[in-house]
Amino acid sequence: MSYGIKLRVWGEYALFSRPEMKVERVSYDVMTPSAARGILEAIHWKPAIRWVVDRIHVMKPIRFENIRRNEVATKASGNRVIHATHERQQRASLLLRDVEYIIEAHFEMTDKRGPEDTPEKHYNMMLRRARQGQCFHRPYLGCREFPANFELVEEDTVPASPAFQGEQDLGYMLLDLTFTVNAKGEVVRTIPHFFRARMVDGVITIPRIEDVNR
């Protein structure tokens, strides 16, 4: 039995930020694998499972739009309060407009699984929650101010993308982040992983981190 799922997501705006752009926010051309994983985890996640994104189908043409957004210059901390009125900055952002994707993914069991954690249990929980529109928190398209709508794709095959034909090189894209923690469980190092994204007939096949790092 296969435990893979297909999820259609869409929204009015999206911003999958390129990490090399330090001041102005500029989106990748399409959804990143880490953003896709975040949407899946917003619907169903437990320590016993780990989501792996297999393919991303780009269902609508890539359209960018420039807007200006209010941001603050500093980060909040336990001993520092941000006064947005005094620290507000207006910055330009290059967003994606009117996006739609189909995420193909599967989950793997982790070493944190318990006796009651079975693949069948988590697969059925994901199907039920996706069908009913349930989520732990509202999934979003790169930034929390751009909420994602979602629905389960029940068909065995994903329809061909009407927006793209042929192969397109999208350049290097963020695949995911891994973290090194110390004995206290604190993150001491964050490691980004990138891959060369190629879209064939609107479909991007996502490599595993282990294969990228060979």
Short mmCIF file of C-alpha atoms in Angstrom, two decimals:
data_model
loop_
_atom_site.label_atom_id
_atom_site.label_comp_id
_atom_site.label_asym_id
_atom_site.label_seq_id
_atom_site.Cartn_x
_atom_site.Cartn_y
_atom_site.Cartn_z
CA MET A 1 0.00 0.00 0.00
CA SER A 2 1.27 3.47 -0.91
CA TYR A 3 1.27 6.21 1.72
CA GLY A 4 1.83 9.07 -0.66
CA ILE A 5 -0.62 11.95 -0.99
CA LYS A 6 -1.36 14.66 -3.54
CA LEU A 7 -2.47 18.07 -2.34
CA ARG A 8 -3.66 21.02 -4.42
CA VAL A 9 -2.77 24.43 -2.94
CA TRP A 10 -3.53 27.88 -4.29
CA GLY A 11 -3.70 31.51 -3.29
CA GLU A 12 -3.78 35.11 -4.44
CA TYR A 13 -0.18 35.90 -3.47
CA ALA A 14 2.96 33.96 -2.57
CA LEU A 15 6.49 34.88 -1.50
CA PHE A 16 9.15 32.16 -1.38
CA SER A 17 12.07 34.37 -0.42
CA ARG A 18 15.48 33.99 -2.02
CA PRO A 19 18.05 33.94 0.82
CA GLU A 20 20.65 35.83 -1.24
CA MET A 21 18.42 38.94 -1.28
CA LYS A 22 19.28 40.62 2.02
CA VAL A 23 17.17 43.79 2.00
CA GLU A 24 14.36 43.63 -0.53
CA ARG A 25 12.37 40.39 -0.58
CA VAL A 26 12.38 38.60 -3.93
CA SER A 27 10.48 35.37 -4.52
CA TYR A 28 11.70 32.28 -6.29
CA ASP A 29 9.79 31.55 -9.49
CA VAL A 30 7.91 28.67 -7.86
CA MET A 31 7.20 27.11 -4.48
CA THR A 32 10.24 25.70 -2.68
CA PRO A 33 10.26 22.13 -1.31
CA SER A 34 10.61 23.43 2.26
CA ALA A 35 7.51 25.62 1.81
CA ALA A 36 5.61 22.60 0.46
CA ARG A 37 6.69 20.55 3.47
CA GLY A 38 5.53 23.34 5.77
CA ILE A 39 2.04 23.20 4.25
CA LEU A 40 1.85 19.44 4.79
CA GLU A 41 3.03 19.78 8.39
CA ALA A 42 0.40 22.47 9.02
CA ILE A 43 -2.28 19.92 8.12
CA HIS A 44 -0.86 16.86 9.87
CA TRP A 45 2.43 16.36 11.67
CA LYS A 46 3.60 14.27 14.61
CA PRO A 47 7.12 13.47 15.86
CA ALA A 48 6.59 9.94 14.55
CA ILE A 49 6.54 11.01 10.88
CA ARG A 50 8.67 13.07 8.49
CA TRP A 51 7.24 14.49 5.26
CA VAL A 52 9.26 14.09 2.05
CA VAL A 53 8.25 16.14 -1.01
CA ASP A 54 8.59 14.16 -4.24
CA ARG A 55 7.27 16.49 -6.95
CA ILE A 56 5.79 19.96 -7.31
CA HIS A 57 3.41 20.60 -10.22
CA VAL A 58 3.15 24.25 -11.28
CA MET A 59 -0.40 24.63 -12.56
CA LYS A 60 -0.54 28.36 -13.44
CA PRO A 61 1.78 30.72 -15.34
CA ILE A 62 4.50 32.42 -13.30
CA ARG A 63 3.44 36.03 -12.68
CA PHE A 64 5.33 38.56 -10.55
CA GLU A 65 4.06 41.72 -8.93
CA ASN A 66 5.88 44.48 -7.04
CA ILE A 67 4.37 45.76 -3.81
CA ARG A 68 5.61 47.70 -0.79
CA ARG A 69 5.16 46.21 2.67
CA ASN A 70 5.64 47.55 6.18
CA GLU A 71 8.26 45.66 8.19
CA VAL A 72 10.24 46.31 11.38
CA ALA A 73 14.00 46.67 11.41
CA THR A 74 14.71 44.50 14.48
CA LYS A 75 13.65 41.19 15.98
CA ALA A 76 11.68 40.75 19.17
CA SER A 77 13.30 38.92 22.08
CA GLY A 78 12.51 38.00 25.64
CA ASN A 79 13.95 41.24 27.01
CA ARG A 80 13.16 43.59 24.14
CA VAL A 81 9.78 44.88 23.02
CA ILE A 82 9.32 46.18 19.49
CA HIS A 83 7.42 49.44 19.03
CA ALA A 84 6.22 49.07 15.44
CA THR A 85 5.32 52.75 15.14
CA HIS A 86 8.93 53.80 15.75
CA GLU A 87 10.72 50.97 13.97
CA ARG A 88 8.54 50.55 10.90
CA GLN A 89 10.30 50.40 7.54
CA GLN A 90 8.70 50.23 4.13
CA ARG A 91 10.39 47.76 1.80
CA ALA A 92 9.71 46.57 -1.72
CA SER A 93 8.82 42.93 -2.35
CA LEU A 94 8.65 41.03 -5.61
CA LEU A 95 5.78 38.56 -5.12
CA LEU A 96 4.11 35.83 -7.11
CA ARG A 97 0.52 36.51 -8.09
CA ASP A 98 -2.34 34.00 -8.51
CA VAL A 99 -0.49 30.73 -7.85
CA GLU A 100 -1.59 27.11 -7.89
CA TYR A 101 0.48 23.99 -7.21
CA ILE A 102 -0.06 20.28 -6.70
CA ILE A 103 2.29 18.78 -4.11
CA GLU A 104 3.14 15.09 -4.37
CA ALA A 105 4.68 13.78 -1.16
CA HIS A 106 4.99 10.83 1.18
CA PHE A 107 5.93 10.41 4.81
CA GLU A 108 8.48 8.22 6.52
CA MET A 109 8.39 6.95 10.09
CA THR A 110 11.02 8.35 12.46
CA ASP A 111 12.80 6.93 15.49
CA LYS A 112 10.31 8.82 17.69
CA ARG A 113 7.43 6.54 16.71
CA GLY A 114 5.59 4.80 19.50
CA PRO A 115 3.85 1.40 19.60
CA GLU A 116 0.59 3.02 18.48
CA ASP A 117 2.18 4.87 15.55
CA THR A 118 1.57 2.93 12.35
CA PRO A 119 1.82 4.15 8.74
CA GLU A 120 -1.85 3.29 8.18
CA LYS A 121 -2.92 5.40 11.16
CA HIS A 122 -1.08 8.54 10.06
CA TYR A 123 -2.02 8.08 6.39
CA ASN A 124 -5.72 7.92 7.25
CA MET A 125 -5.42 10.87 9.62
CA MET A 126 -3.85 12.96 6.84
CA LEU A 127 -6.54 11.97 4.35
CA ARG A 128 -9.32 12.80 6.79
CA ARG A 129 -7.89 16.16 7.79
CA ALA A 130 -7.16 17.20 4.19
CA ARG A 131 -10.66 16.21 3.03
CA GLN A 132 -12.28 18.16 5.86
CA GLY A 133 -10.03 21.21 5.52
CA GLN A 134 -8.58 20.75 9.01
CA CYS A 135 -5.14 22.05 10.01
CA PHE A 136 -3.11 22.77 13.14
CA HIS A 137 -2.54 26.29 11.86
CA ARG A 138 -3.49 27.98 8.59
CA PRO A 139 -0.92 26.96 5.95
CA TYR A 140 0.68 29.79 4.03
CA LEU A 141 2.52 30.41 0.78
CA GLY A 142 5.95 31.43 1.98
CA CYS A 143 4.81 34.22 4.36
CA ARG A 144 2.07 34.09 6.96
CA GLU A 145 0.21 37.03 5.42
CA PHE A 146 -0.36 34.96 2.26
CA PRO A 147 -2.67 32.10 3.36
CA ALA A 148 -2.93 28.94 1.28
CA ASN A 149 -6.16 27.22 0.31
CA PHE A 150 -5.86 23.45 0.00
CA GLU A 151 -7.75 20.34 -1.04
CA LEU A 152 -6.89 16.69 -1.41
CA VAL A 153 -6.38 15.39 -4.96
CA GLU A 154 -8.21 12.07 -5.05
CA GLU A 155 -7.31 11.05 -8.63
CA ASP A 156 -4.50 8.54 -9.17
CA THR A 157 -2.77 10.73 -11.76
CA VAL A 158 -2.14 14.46 -11.67
CA PRO A 159 -3.53 16.36 -14.66
CA ALA A 160 -0.95 17.86 -17.00
CA SER A 161 -0.15 21.49 -16.33
CA PRO A 162 -1.90 23.71 -18.91
CA ALA A 163 0.69 26.47 -18.40
CA PHE A 164 4.00 24.82 -19.38
CA GLN A 165 5.51 22.58 -22.02
CA GLY A 166 9.11 21.55 -22.42
CA GLU A 167 12.02 21.99 -20.00
CA GLN A 168 12.88 25.13 -18.07
CA ASP A 169 15.97 25.67 -15.89
CA LEU A 170 14.99 27.58 -12.75
CA GLY A 171 18.53 27.79 -11.36
CA TYR A 172 19.59 26.91 -7.84
CA MET A 173 16.80 26.73 -5.30
CA LEU A 174 16.65 26.16 -1.56
CA LEU A 175 15.86 22.51 -0.92
CA ASP A 176 15.66 22.48 2.87
CA LEU A 177 17.45 23.30 6.11
CA THR A 178 19.08 20.94 8.57
CA PHE A 179 20.02 21.84 12.13
CA THR A 180 22.82 20.90 14.51
CA VAL A 181 21.82 20.94 18.18
CA ASN A 182 23.90 20.79 21.34
CA ALA A 183 23.40 18.65 24.43
CA LYS A 184 20.76 21.10 25.71
CA GLY A 185 18.72 20.75 22.55
CA GLU A 186 19.62 24.26 21.36
CA VAL A 187 20.21 24.90 17.68
CA VAL A 188 23.85 25.88 17.23
CA ARG A 189 24.11 25.64 13.45
CA THR A 190 21.72 25.92 10.53
CA ILE A 191 22.79 24.36 7.24
CA PRO A 192 20.99 25.29 3.99
CA HIS A 193 20.87 22.78 1.14
CA PHE A 194 20.33 23.78 -2.49
CA PHE A 195 19.56 21.93 -5.70
CA ARG A 196 19.38 22.76 -9.41
CA ALA A 197 15.66 23.04 -10.11
CA ARG A 198 14.51 21.93 -13.56
CA MET A 199 10.86 22.04 -14.54
CA VAL A 200 9.72 19.60 -17.23
CA ASP A 201 6.19 20.15 -18.56
CA GLY A 202 5.37 22.04 -15.37
CA VAL A 203 6.75 19.36 -13.00
CA ILE A 204 9.75 19.76 -10.69
CA THR A 205 11.18 16.52 -9.32
CA ILE A 206 12.64 17.05 -5.85
CA PRO A 207 15.86 15.22 -4.89
CA ARG A 208 16.55 13.94 -1.40
CA ILE A 209 19.04 15.86 0.72
CA GLU A 210 21.27 12.77 0.93
CA ASP A 211 21.55 12.67 -2.88
CA VAL A 212 22.30 16.40 -3.19
CA ASN A 213 25.14 16.18 -0.65
CA ARG A 214 26.97 13.26 -2.27
#
